Amino acid sequence: MKTKFIFITGGVLSSLGKGVAAAAIGALLEARGLKVTFQKLDPYINVDPGTMNPFQHGEVYVTEDGAETDLDLGHYERFTSVKLGKRHNYTSGRIYHSVISRERRGDYLGGTVQVIPHVTDEIKQAILQLEGEADIAIVEIGGTVGDIEGQPFLEAIRQMRGNLGKDNTLYIHVTYVPFIKTAGELKTKPTQRSVKELRSIGIQPDILLCRSETPVSDDIKPKIAMFCDVAAENIISAVDVACIYDVAMNFHKEGLDERIVEGLRMWTRTPVLAKWQDFSARAKQPQHSVTIAMVGKYTNFSEAYKSLNEALFHAGVANNTSVHVDFVNAEEVRGDELASRLSRADGILIPGGFGQRGIAGKIEATTYARTHNIPFLGICLGMQLAVVEVARNIAGLPLADSAEFAPSTPDPVIYLMKEWYDYRSDSIQKRTEDSDMGGTMRLGAYPCKLVSGTKTHSAYGQDEILERHRHRYEFNNDYRERLSAAGVIFSGLSPDGSLVEMIELKNHPWFVGCQFHPEFNSRPLVPHPLFVAFIQASLANRMKIPTQKA
Ligand code: GLN
């Protein structure tokens, strides 16, 4: 398959929604019957985003093959049917790491190793890996044009047009057109400056996506066209939207997909957007609403829980329900204040997390959900804490803990499994307390067998599932019997039965924990069954519909 490349850059300022724009372009091209793939090139020096603080950078998105990536890969996967992995996200750090390793090995035969051509060649090689994978590869360059660290990436994509030809490359620049209140109009100067900057590097954009609060109308477009040498019909108004999934349809109304296939000299059918239209219509007219209390750490920064928020939204739409998320800071809200916040929630969710902060509050919230029969979903750390809670308060192990927070607890119900069989690599993996940070995590998709007759099995309607993991600690099998006696049902296990992947509670309307992160597998058009069931249970709780407790 001959692959053509779209390069997406951003200008003026960050947070313009370049990732969503790239993803929406992918959705439109897929709707035209084309096969697409994506790549995100991030200019920062970290070798991968795995160790980056989600509070600063947003969530770490995990792919099926176990890569810890930028959250934009989440947008790409949610908007399309692609499955991405390690080769779809590169940072400057990873590129330089590889160049420097080559230099140390002597691969450059004593030559002077330089940004151009060695670093840029390494970048081009990373991009060209996508050749043959799809009809169109959408490559997004992180950051903003003009950033020092982004220069090698821009130079590499500039060279690509010479290498691949004009019909096989397309440059799309996402820019900003601010509305200035005192003048009462949209101002095009920042866009002119940004394109000038891009042109100074040698890249002439083919299409401009103009982000703005109010539409960039046809009378402004010729002005931008003249200053930027971009055809007026290739200036696309990308106005703010309430729902990101409307972006694809808005782009289509502006003719963007037509301009793209024309630019790349491709002939395709017109896009079939019925499913997106249906999703959008249902999202706008919910019949019910529920409040989910999300008891976490990074609660004032929704980017840190991006996929989770999206998964809840998808499941809400599937239930014709608008989901209001009440972010509860587990470190600050405790005791009576926590109980009063939780009493207003129809469902309680404890998300994944690392480290000591907020643990006590999360356990308190879990107790509340259990004792008040409120639907509960514990994800990764959330499942681990549910195990600790039941061990302490029902199984008669008051000192039970996770070895992550209490290394010397007499009852490490959650612990570091020293050796475990890894299905993905078909090998025995070893973990120790002092292994490298990140190096010992269980990462990526693992199969899980569901026990029939459980709530989780009926939610999925499947005997075996594949879900993505990102954690070090595991359920300690020494406690299976005692916890089972306390009412825990081990509803999902690794195929050999050695790893507990899912739990639920007897005598509760809906109390489920999973060791994996189901949120990475939720799509607007294919909502995740576990979230759908959780929202359904929360809705039943709100409407006081009696549920079977067995
Ligand atoms: N900190 C826990 C572990 O490493 C849970 C991780 C998570 O929630 N992703 O096992």
PDB file of N, CA and C in Angstrom, residues 183-274:
ATOM      1  N   ALA A 183     -12.353  45.686  19.508  1.00  0.00           N
ATOM      2  CA  ALA A 183     -12.478  45.957  18.071  1.00  0.00           C
ATOM      3  C   ALA A 183     -13.744  45.315  17.515  1.00  0.00           C
ATOM      4  N   GLY A 184     -14.299  44.374  18.270  1.00  0.00           N
ATOM      5  CA  GLY A 184     -15.503  43.675  17.834  1.00  0.00           C
ATOM      6  C   GLY A 184     -15.276  42.814  16.607  1.00  0.00           C
ATOM      7  N   GLU A 185     -14.032  42.357  16.416  1.00  0.00           N
ATOM      8  CA  GLU A 185     -13.788  41.513  15.237  1.00  0.00           C
ATOM      9  C   GLU A 185     -12.678  40.486  15.451  1.00  0.00           C
ATOM     10  N   LEU A 186     -12.634  39.549  14.519  1.00  0.00           N
ATOM     11  CA  LEU A 186     -11.588  38.523  14.542  1.00  0.00           C
ATOM     12  C   LEU A 186     -10.311  39.133  13.964  1.00  0.00           C
ATOM     13  N   LYS A 187      -9.188  38.800  14.572  1.00  0.00           N
ATOM     14  CA  LYS A 187      -7.919  39.373  14.117  1.00  0.00           C
ATOM     15  C   LYS A 187      -7.040  38.293  13.477  1.00  0.00           C
ATOM     16  N   THR A 188      -6.515  38.594  12.306  1.00  0.00           N
ATOM     17  CA  THR A 188      -5.769  37.575  11.562  1.00  0.00           C
ATOM     18  C   THR A 188      -4.247  37.692  11.721  1.00  0.00           C
ATOM     19  N   LYS A 189      -3.799  38.771  12.367  1.00  0.00           N
ATOM     20  CA  LYS A 189      -2.342  38.989  12.448  1.00  0.00           C
ATOM     21  C   LYS A 189      -1.571  37.819  13.077  1.00  0.00           C
ATOM     22  N   PRO A 190      -2.037  37.272  14.230  1.00  0.00           N
ATOM     23  CA  PRO A 190      -1.264  36.148  14.804  1.00  0.00           C
ATOM     24  C   PRO A 190      -1.103  35.003  13.801  1.00  0.00           C
ATOM     25  N   THR A 191      -2.137  34.739  12.995  1.00  0.00           N
ATOM     26  CA  THR A 191      -2.052  33.676  11.992  1.00  0.00           C
ATOM     27  C   THR A 191      -1.028  34.035  10.918  1.00  0.00           C
ATOM     28  N   GLN A 192      -1.055  35.298  10.482  1.00  0.00           N
ATOM     29  CA  GLN A 192      -0.069  35.729   9.484  1.00  0.00           C
ATOM     30  C   GLN A 192       1.353  35.518  10.004  1.00  0.00           C
ATOM     31  N   ARG A 193       1.565  35.898  11.286  1.00  0.00           N
ATOM     32  CA  ARG A 193       2.910  35.788  11.886  1.00  0.00           C
ATOM     33  C   ARG A 193       3.333  34.326  11.976  1.00  0.00           C
ATOM     34  N   SER A 194       2.376  33.493  12.360  1.00  0.00           N
ATOM     35  CA  SER A 194       2.694  32.090  12.557  1.00  0.00           C
ATOM     36  C   SER A 194       3.051  31.408  11.227  1.00  0.00           C
ATOM     37  N   VAL A 195       2.306  31.754  10.176  1.00  0.00           N
ATOM     38  CA  VAL A 195       2.602  31.169   8.863  1.00  0.00           C
ATOM     39  C   VAL A 195       3.949  31.699   8.357  1.00  0.00           C
ATOM     40  N   LYS A 196       4.216  32.976   8.660  1.00  0.00           N
ATOM     41  CA  LYS A 196       5.497  33.564   8.259  1.00  0.00           C
ATOM     42  C   LYS A 196       6.646  32.781   8.897  1.00  0.00           C
ATOM     43  N   GLU A 197       6.464  32.455  10.165  1.00  0.00           N
ATOM     44  CA  GLU A 197       7.475  31.690  10.912  1.00  0.00           C
ATOM     45  C   GLU A 197       7.677  30.310  10.278  1.00  0.00           C
ATOM     46  N   LEU A 198       6.559  29.671   9.922  1.00  0.00           N
ATOM     47  CA  LEU A 198       6.620  28.346   9.298  1.00  0.00           C
ATOM     48  C   LEU A 198       7.316  28.448   7.936  1.00  0.00           C
ATOM     49  N   ARG A 199       6.992  29.503   7.205  1.00  0.00           N
ATOM     50  CA  ARG A 199       7.607  29.667   5.877  1.00  0.00           C
ATOM     51  C   ARG A 199       9.099  29.952   5.983  1.00  0.00           C
ATOM     52  N   SER A 200       9.494  30.608   7.092  1.00  0.00           N
ATOM     53  CA  SER A 200      10.919  30.907   7.249  1.00  0.00           C
ATOM     54  C   SER A 200      11.730  29.619   7.418  1.00  0.00           C
ATOM     55  N   ILE A 201      11.057  28.543   7.845  1.00  0.00           N
ATOM     56  CA  ILE A 201      11.741  27.247   7.957  1.00  0.00           C
ATOM     57  C   ILE A 201      11.662  26.516   6.612  1.00  0.00           C
ATOM     58  N   GLY A 202      10.848  27.030   5.717  1.00  0.00           N
ATOM     59  CA  GLY A 202      10.760  26.396   4.403  1.00  0.00           C
ATOM     60  C   GLY A 202       9.506  25.575   4.197  1.00  0.00           C
ATOM     61  N   ILE A 203       8.554  25.677   5.138  1.00  0.00           N
ATOM     62  CA  ILE A 203       7.311  24.921   4.969  1.00  0.00           C
ATOM     63  C   ILE A 203       6.188  25.878   4.576  1.00  0.00           C
ATOM     64  N   GLN A 204       5.607  25.641   3.415  1.00  0.00           N
ATOM     65  CA  GLN A 204       4.450  26.426   2.978  1.00  0.00           C
ATOM     66  C   GLN A 204       3.196  25.588   3.270  1.00  0.00           C
ATOM     67  N   PRO A 205       2.367  26.022   4.230  1.00  0.00           N
ATOM     68  CA  PRO A 205       1.192  25.191   4.532  1.00  0.00           C
ATOM     69  C   PRO A 205       0.229  25.114   3.343  1.00  0.00           C
ATOM     70  N   ASP A 206      -0.394  23.964   3.170  1.00  0.00           N
ATOM     71  CA  ASP A 206      -1.382  23.781   2.108  1.00  0.00           C
ATOM     72  C   ASP A 206      -2.773  24.137   2.608  1.00  0.00           C
ATOM     73  N   ILE A 207      -3.005  23.866   3.910  1.00  0.00           N
ATOM     74  CA  ILE A 207      -4.321  24.096   4.498  1.00  0.00           C
ATOM     75  C   ILE A 207      -4.126  24.759   5.859  1.00  0.00           C
ATOM     76  N   LEU A 208      -4.971  25.735   6.170  1.00  0.00           N
ATOM     77  CA  LEU A 208      -4.931  26.337   7.509  1.00  0.00           C
ATOM     78  C   LEU A 208      -6.225  25.980   8.234  1.00  0.00           C
ATOM     79  N   LEU A 209      -6.074  25.492   9.459  1.00  0.00           N
ATOM     80  CA  LEU A 209      -7.248  25.268  10.313  1.00  0.00           C
ATOM     81  C   LEU A 209      -7.262  26.411  11.303  1.00  0.00           C
ATOM     82  N   CYS A 210      -8.244  27.293  11.173  1.00  0.00           N
ATOM     83  CA  CYS A 210      -8.258  28.492  12.001  1.00  0.00           C
ATOM     84  C   CYS A 210      -9.177  28.304  13.195  1.00  0.00           C
ATOM     85  N   ARG A 211      -8.567  28.132  14.357  1.00  0.00           N
ATOM     86  CA  ARG A 211      -9.342  27.964  15.580  1.00  0.00           C
ATOM     87  C   ARG A 211      -9.837  29.322  16.041  1.00  0.00           C
ATOM     88  N   SER A 212     -11.101  29.382  16.410  1.00  0.00           N
ATOM     89  CA  SER A 212     -11.644  30.662  16.861  1.00  0.00           C
ATOM     90  C   SER A 212     -12.935  30.439  17.630  1.00  0.00           C
ATOM     91  N   GLU A 213     -13.321  31.474  18.374  1.00  0.00           N
ATOM     92  CA  GLU A 213     -14.560  31.402  19.161  1.00  0.00           C
ATOM     93  C   GLU A 213     -15.778  31.517  18.262  1.00  0.00           C
ATOM     94  N   THR A 214     -15.668  32.409  17.259  1.00  0.00           N
ATOM     95  CA  THR A 214     -16.782  32.587  16.320  1.00  0.00           C
ATOM     96  C   THR A 214     -16.264  32.198  14.935  1.00  0.00           C
ATOM     97  N   PRO A 215     -17.143  31.753  14.028  1.00  0.00           N
ATOM     98  CA  PRO A 215     -16.662  31.259  12.739  1.00  0.00           C
ATOM     99  C   PRO A 215     -15.811  32.271  11.977  1.00  0.00           C
ATOM    100  N   VAL A 216     -14.763  31.768  11.332  1.00  0.00           N
ATOM    101  CA  VAL A 216     -13.953  32.600  10.440  1.00  0.00           C
ATOM    102  C   VAL A 216     -14.727  32.632   9.121  1.00  0.00           C
ATOM    103  N   SER A 217     -15.376  33.752   8.869  1.00  0.00           N
ATOM    104  CA  SER A 217     -16.331  33.793   7.757  1.00  0.00           C
ATOM    105  C   SER A 217     -15.636  34.011   6.418  1.00  0.00           C
ATOM    106  N   ASP A 218     -16.418  33.876   5.351  1.00  0.00           N
ATOM    107  CA  ASP A 218     -15.867  33.954   4.001  1.00  0.00           C
ATOM    108  C   ASP A 218     -15.284  35.323   3.668  1.00  0.00           C
ATOM    109  N   ASP A 219     -15.688  36.376   4.427  1.00  0.00           N
ATOM    110  CA  ASP A 219     -15.102  37.677   4.110  1.00  0.00           C
ATOM    111  C   ASP A 219     -13.717  37.861   4.740  1.00  0.00           C
ATOM    112  N   ILE A 220     -13.386  37.039   5.754  1.00  0.00           N
ATOM    113  CA  ILE A 220     -12.035  37.151   6.349  1.00  0.00           C
ATOM    114  C   ILE A 220     -11.049  36.242   5.619  1.00  0.00           C
ATOM    115  N   LYS A 221     -11.564  35.155   5.084  1.00  0.00           N
ATOM    116  CA  LYS A 221     -10.686  34.161   4.473  1.00  0.00           C
ATOM    117  C   LYS A 221      -9.765  34.718   3.361  1.00  0.00           C
ATOM    118  N   PRO A 222     -10.292  35.576   2.457  1.00  0.00           N
ATOM    119  CA  PRO A 222      -9.406  36.091   1.401  1.00  0.00           C
ATOM    120  C   PRO A 222      -8.211  36.868   1.952  1.00  0.00           C
ATOM    121  N   LYS A 223      -8.423  37.530   3.092  1.00  0.00           N
ATOM    122  CA  LYS A 223      -7.325  38.306   3.683  1.00  0.00           C
ATOM    123  C   LYS A 223      -6.219  37.359   4.156  1.00  0.00           C
ATOM    124  N   ILE A 224      -6.631  36.314   4.862  1.00  0.00           N
ATOM    125  CA  ILE A 224      -5.639  35.327   5.326  1.00  0.00           C
ATOM    126  C   ILE A 224      -4.982  34.689   4.104  1.00  0.00           C
ATOM    127  N   ALA A 225      -5.800  34.376   3.093  1.00  0.00           N
ATOM    128  CA  ALA A 225      -5.294  33.730   1.882  1.00  0.00           C
ATOM    129  C   ALA A 225      -4.192  34.581   1.251  1.00  0.00           C
ATOM    130  N   MET A 226      -4.444  35.881   1.170  1.00  0.00           N
ATOM    131  CA  MET A 226      -3.485  36.754   0.508  1.00  0.00           C
ATOM    132  C   MET A 226      -2.155  36.814   1.269  1.00  0.00           C
ATOM    133  N   PHE A 227      -2.240  36.985   2.595  1.00  0.00           N
ATOM    134  CA  PHE A 227      -1.010  37.109   3.373  1.00  0.00           C
ATOM    135  C   PHE A 227      -0.234  35.796   3.471  1.00  0.00           C
ATOM    136  N   CYS A 228      -0.966  34.683   3.426  1.00  0.00           N
ATOM    137  CA  CYS A 228      -0.315  33.397   3.697  1.00  0.00           C
ATOM    138  C   CYS A 228      -0.091  32.548   2.453  1.00  0.00           C
ATOM    139  N   ASP A 229      -0.538  33.006   1.311  1.00  0.00           N
ATOM    140  CA  ASP A 229      -0.397  32.221   0.075  1.00  0.00           C
ATOM    141  C   ASP A 229      -1.078  30.861   0.159  1.00  0.00           C
ATOM    142  N   VAL A 230      -2.222  30.842   0.807  1.00  0.00           N
ATOM    143  CA  VAL A 230      -2.999  29.603   0.906  1.00  0.00           C
ATOM    144  C   VAL A 230      -4.324  29.882   0.198  1.00  0.00           C
ATOM    145  N   ALA A 231      -4.772  28.974  -0.673  1.00  0.00           N
ATOM    146  CA  ALA A 231      -6.029  29.195  -1.390  1.00  0.00           C
ATOM    147  C   ALA A 231      -7.167  29.426  -0.403  1.00  0.00           C
ATOM    148  N   ALA A 232      -8.049  30.397  -0.707  1.00  0.00           N
ATOM    149  CA  ALA A 232      -9.120  30.754   0.234  1.00  0.00           C
ATOM    150  C   ALA A 232      -9.969  29.544   0.619  1.00  0.00           C
ATOM    151  N   GLU A 233     -10.204  28.641  -0.332  1.00  0.00           N
ATOM    152  CA  GLU A 233     -11.031  27.468   0.018  1.00  0.00           C
ATOM    153  C   GLU A 233     -10.269  26.483   0.908  1.00  0.00           C
ATOM    154  N   ASN A 234      -8.971  26.679   1.059  1.00  0.00           N
ATOM    155  CA  ASN A 234      -8.185  25.816   1.948  1.00  0.00           C
ATOM    156  C   ASN A 234      -8.031  26.431   3.336  1.00  0.00           C
ATOM    157  N   ILE A 235      -8.746  27.505   3.571  1.00  0.00           N
ATOM    158  CA  ILE A 235      -8.746  28.099   4.904  1.00  0.00           C
ATOM    159  C   ILE A 235     -10.029  27.640   5.586  1.00  0.00           C
ATOM    160  N   ILE A 236      -9.831  26.828   6.607  1.00  0.00           N
ATOM    161  CA  ILE A 236     -10.950  26.117   7.218  1.00  0.00           C
ATOM    162  C   ILE A 236     -11.237  26.719   8.586  1.00  0.00           C
ATOM    163  N   SER A 237     -12.483  27.073   8.800  1.00  0.00           N
ATOM    164  CA  SER A 237     -12.873  27.617  10.088  1.00  0.00           C
ATOM    165  C   SER A 237     -13.084  26.470  11.077  1.00  0.00           C
ATOM    166  N   ALA A 238     -12.359  26.524  12.188  1.00  0.00           N
ATOM    167  CA  ALA A 238     -12.467  25.471  13.205  1.00  0.00           C
ATOM    168  C   ALA A 238     -12.956  26.140  14.485  1.00  0.00           C
ATOM    169  N   VAL A 239     -14.257  26.297  14.549  1.00  0.00           N
ATOM    170  CA  VAL A 239     -14.856  27.063  15.639  1.00  0.00           C
ATOM    171  C   VAL A 239     -14.982  26.187  16.895  1.00  0.00           C
ATOM    172  N   ASP A 240     -14.970  26.811  18.068  1.00  0.00           N
ATOM    173  CA  ASP A 240     -15.103  26.076  19.336  1.00  0.00           C
ATOM    174  C   ASP A 240     -16.380  25.235  19.322  1.00  0.00           C
ATOM    175  N   VAL A 241     -16.297  24.044  19.903  1.00  0.00           N
ATOM    176  CA  VAL A 241     -17.498  23.197  19.974  1.00  0.00           C
ATOM    177  C   VAL A 241     -17.692  22.733  21.418  1.00  0.00           C
ATOM    178  N   ALA A 242     -18.942  22.419  21.753  1.00  0.00           N
ATOM    179  CA  ALA A 242     -19.221  21.931  23.102  1.00  0.00           C
ATOM    180  C   ALA A 242     -18.790  20.464  23.204  1.00  0.00           C
ATOM    181  N   CYS A 243     -18.921  19.722  22.109  1.00  0.00           N
ATOM    182  CA  CYS A 243     -18.596  18.298  22.139  1.00  0.00           C
ATOM    183  C   CYS A 243     -17.514  18.018  21.094  1.00  0.00           C
ATOM    184  N   ILE A 244     -16.374  17.482  21.532  1.00  0.00           N
ATOM    185  CA  ILE A 244     -15.252  17.305  20.595  1.00  0.00           C
ATOM    186  C   ILE A 244     -15.609  16.389  19.420  1.00  0.00           C
ATOM    187  N   TYR A 245     -16.586  15.497  19.624  1.00  0.00           N
ATOM    188  CA  TYR A 245     -16.908  14.559  18.544  1.00  0.00           C
ATOM    189  C   TYR A 245     -17.679  15.239  17.405  1.00  0.00           C
ATOM    190  N   ASP A 246     -18.038  16.517  17.604  1.00  0.00           N
ATOM    191  CA  ASP A 246     -18.662  17.262  16.512  1.00  0.00           C
ATOM    192  C   ASP A 246     -17.627  17.863  15.568  1.00  0.00           C
ATOM    193  N   VAL A 247     -16.361  17.831  15.987  1.00  0.00           N
ATOM    194  CA  VAL A 247     -15.324  18.488  15.191  1.00  0.00           C
ATOM    195  C   VAL A 247     -15.259  17.897  13.781  1.00  0.00           C
ATOM    196  N   ALA A 248     -15.328  16.556  13.688  1.00  0.00           N
ATOM    197  CA  ALA A 248     -15.230  15.926  12.363  1.00  0.00           C
ATOM    198  C   ALA A 248     -16.338  16.427  11.448  1.00  0.00           C
ATOM    199  N   MET A 249     -17.551  16.487  11.979  1.00  0.00           N
ATOM    200  CA  MET A 249     -18.673  16.916  11.134  1.00  0.00           C
ATOM    201  C   MET A 249     -18.548  18.391  10.743  1.00  0.00           C
ATOM    202  N   ASN A 250     -18.055  19.206  11.676  1.00  0.00           N
ATOM    203  CA  ASN A 250     -17.847  20.626  11.342  1.00  0.00           C
ATOM    204  C   ASN A 250     -16.796  20.788  10.245  1.00  0.00           C
ATOM    205  N   PHE A 251     -15.714  20.016  10.351  1.00  0.00           N
ATOM    206  CA  PHE A 251     -14.665  20.072   9.321  1.00  0.00           C
ATOM    207  C   PHE A 251     -15.249  19.680   7.964  1.00  0.00           C
ATOM    208  N   HIS A 252     -16.110  18.678   8.002  1.00  0.00           N
ATOM    209  CA  HIS A 252     -16.704  18.219   6.742  1.00  0.00           C
ATOM    210  C   HIS A 252     -17.556  19.329   6.114  1.00  0.00           C
ATOM    211  N   LYS A 253     -18.328  20.022   6.965  1.00  0.00           N
ATOM    212  CA  LYS A 253     -19.161  21.122   6.452  1.00  0.00           C
ATOM    213  C   LYS A 253     -18.298  22.198   5.802  1.00  0.00           C
ATOM    214  N   GLU A 254     -17.090  22.370   6.343  1.00  0.00           N
ATOM    215  CA  GLU A 254     -16.174  23.368   5.780  1.00  0.00           C
ATOM    216  C   GLU A 254     -15.442  22.839   4.543  1.00  0.00           C
ATOM    217  N   GLY A 255     -15.671  21.566   4.234  1.00  0.00           N
ATOM    218  CA  GLY A 255     -15.039  20.992   3.039  1.00  0.00           C
ATOM    219  C   GLY A 255     -13.631  20.476   3.232  1.00  0.00           C
ATOM    220  N   LEU A 256     -13.215  20.320   4.491  1.00  0.00           N
ATOM    221  CA  LEU A 256     -11.816  19.953   4.744  1.00  0.00           C
ATOM    222  C   LEU A 256     -11.412  18.617   4.108  1.00  0.00           C
ATOM    223  N   ASP A 257     -12.245  17.583   4.282  1.00  0.00           N
ATOM    224  CA  ASP A 257     -11.837  16.271   3.753  1.00  0.00           C
ATOM    225  C   ASP A 257     -11.721  16.307   2.232  1.00  0.00           C
ATOM    226  N   GLU A 258     -12.588  17.089   1.598  1.00  0.00           N
ATOM    227  CA  GLU A 258     -12.515  17.243   0.142  1.00  0.00           C
ATOM    228  C   GLU A 258     -11.191  17.900  -0.261  1.00  0.00           C
ATOM    229  N   ARG A 259     -10.821  18.959   0.484  1.00  0.00           N
ATOM    230  CA  ARG A 259      -9.565  19.665   0.182  1.00  0.00           C
ATOM    231  C   ARG A 259      -8.364  18.746   0.351  1.00  0.00           C
ATOM    232  N   ILE A 260      -8.448  17.865   1.389  1.00  0.00           N
ATOM    233  CA  ILE A 260      -7.323  16.965   1.666  1.00  0.00           C
ATOM    234  C   ILE A 260      -7.150  15.949   0.537  1.00  0.00           C
ATOM    235  N   VAL A 261      -8.245  15.256   0.170  1.00  0.00           N
ATOM    236  CA  VAL A 261      -8.088  14.223  -0.862  1.00  0.00           C
ATOM    237  C   VAL A 261      -7.710  14.864  -2.204  1.00  0.00           C
ATOM    238  N   GLU A 262      -8.214  16.073  -2.428  1.00  0.00           N
ATOM    239  CA  GLU A 262      -7.837  16.767  -3.656  1.00  0.00           C
ATOM    240  C   GLU A 262      -6.342  17.093  -3.643  1.00  0.00           C
ATOM    241  N   GLY A 263      -5.890  17.603  -2.490  1.00  0.00           N
ATOM    242  CA  GLY A 263      -4.475  17.952  -2.347  1.00  0.00           C
ATOM    243  C   GLY A 263      -3.570  16.747  -2.532  1.00  0.00           C
ATOM    244  N   LEU A 264      -4.028  15.605  -2.091  1.00  0.00           N
ATOM    245  CA  LEU A 264      -3.210  14.397  -2.186  1.00  0.00           C
ATOM    246  C   LEU A 264      -3.516  13.599  -3.463  1.00  0.00           C
ATOM    247  N   ARG A 265      -4.324  14.210  -4.326  1.00  0.00           N
ATOM    248  CA  ARG A 265      -4.683  13.559  -5.599  1.00  0.00           C
ATOM    249  C   ARG A 265      -5.247  12.153  -5.372  1.00  0.00           C
ATOM    250  N   MET A 266      -6.288  12.106  -4.546  1.00  0.00           N
ATOM    251  CA  MET A 266      -6.914  10.810  -4.280  1.00  0.00           C
ATOM    252  C   MET A 266      -8.388  10.898  -4.649  1.00  0.00           C
ATOM    253  N   TRP A 267      -8.953   9.772  -5.061  1.00  0.00           N
ATOM    254  CA  TRP A 267     -10.376   9.766  -5.393  1.00  0.00           C
ATOM    255  C   TRP A 267     -11.066   8.774  -4.474  1.00  0.00           C
ATOM    256  N   THR A 268     -12.010   9.256  -3.703  1.00  0.00           N
ATOM    257  CA  THR A 268     -12.697   8.374  -2.754  1.00  0.00           C
ATOM    258  C   THR A 268     -14.186   8.677  -2.801  1.00  0.00           C
ATOM    259  N   ARG A 269     -14.964   7.849  -2.126  1.00  0.00           N
ATOM    260  CA  ARG A 269     -16.394   8.132  -1.988  1.00  0.00           C
ATOM    261  C   ARG A 269     -16.586   9.324  -1.038  1.00  0.00           C
ATOM    262  N   THR A 270     -17.792   9.882  -1.010  1.00  0.00           N
ATOM    263  CA  THR A 270     -18.055  10.933  -0.018  1.00  0.00           C
ATOM    264  C   THR A 270     -18.196  10.241   1.338  1.00  0.00           C
ATOM    265  N   PRO A 271     -17.885  10.942   2.420  1.00  0.00           N
ATOM    266  CA  PRO A 271     -17.855  10.244   3.707  1.00  0.00           C
ATOM    267  C   PRO A 271     -19.234   9.813   4.209  1.00  0.00           C
ATOM    268  N   VAL A 272     -19.249   8.670   4.882  1.00  0.00           N
ATOM    269  CA  VAL A 272     -20.483   8.185   5.504  1.00  0.00           C
ATOM    270  C   VAL A 272     -20.393   8.574   6.980  1.00  0.00           C
ATOM    271  N   LEU A 273     -21.236   9.518   7.383  1.00  0.00           N
ATOM    272  CA  LEU A 273     -21.105  10.062   8.737  1.00  0.00           C
ATOM    273  C   LEU A 273     -22.320   9.769   9.618  1.00  0.00           C
ATOM    274  N   ALA A 274     -23.175   8.835   9.176  1.00  0.00           N
ATOM    275  CA  ALA A 274     -24.434   8.582   9.891  1.00  0.00           C
ATOM    276  C   ALA A 274     -24.203   8.251  11.372  1.00  0.00           C
TER     277      ALA A 274
END
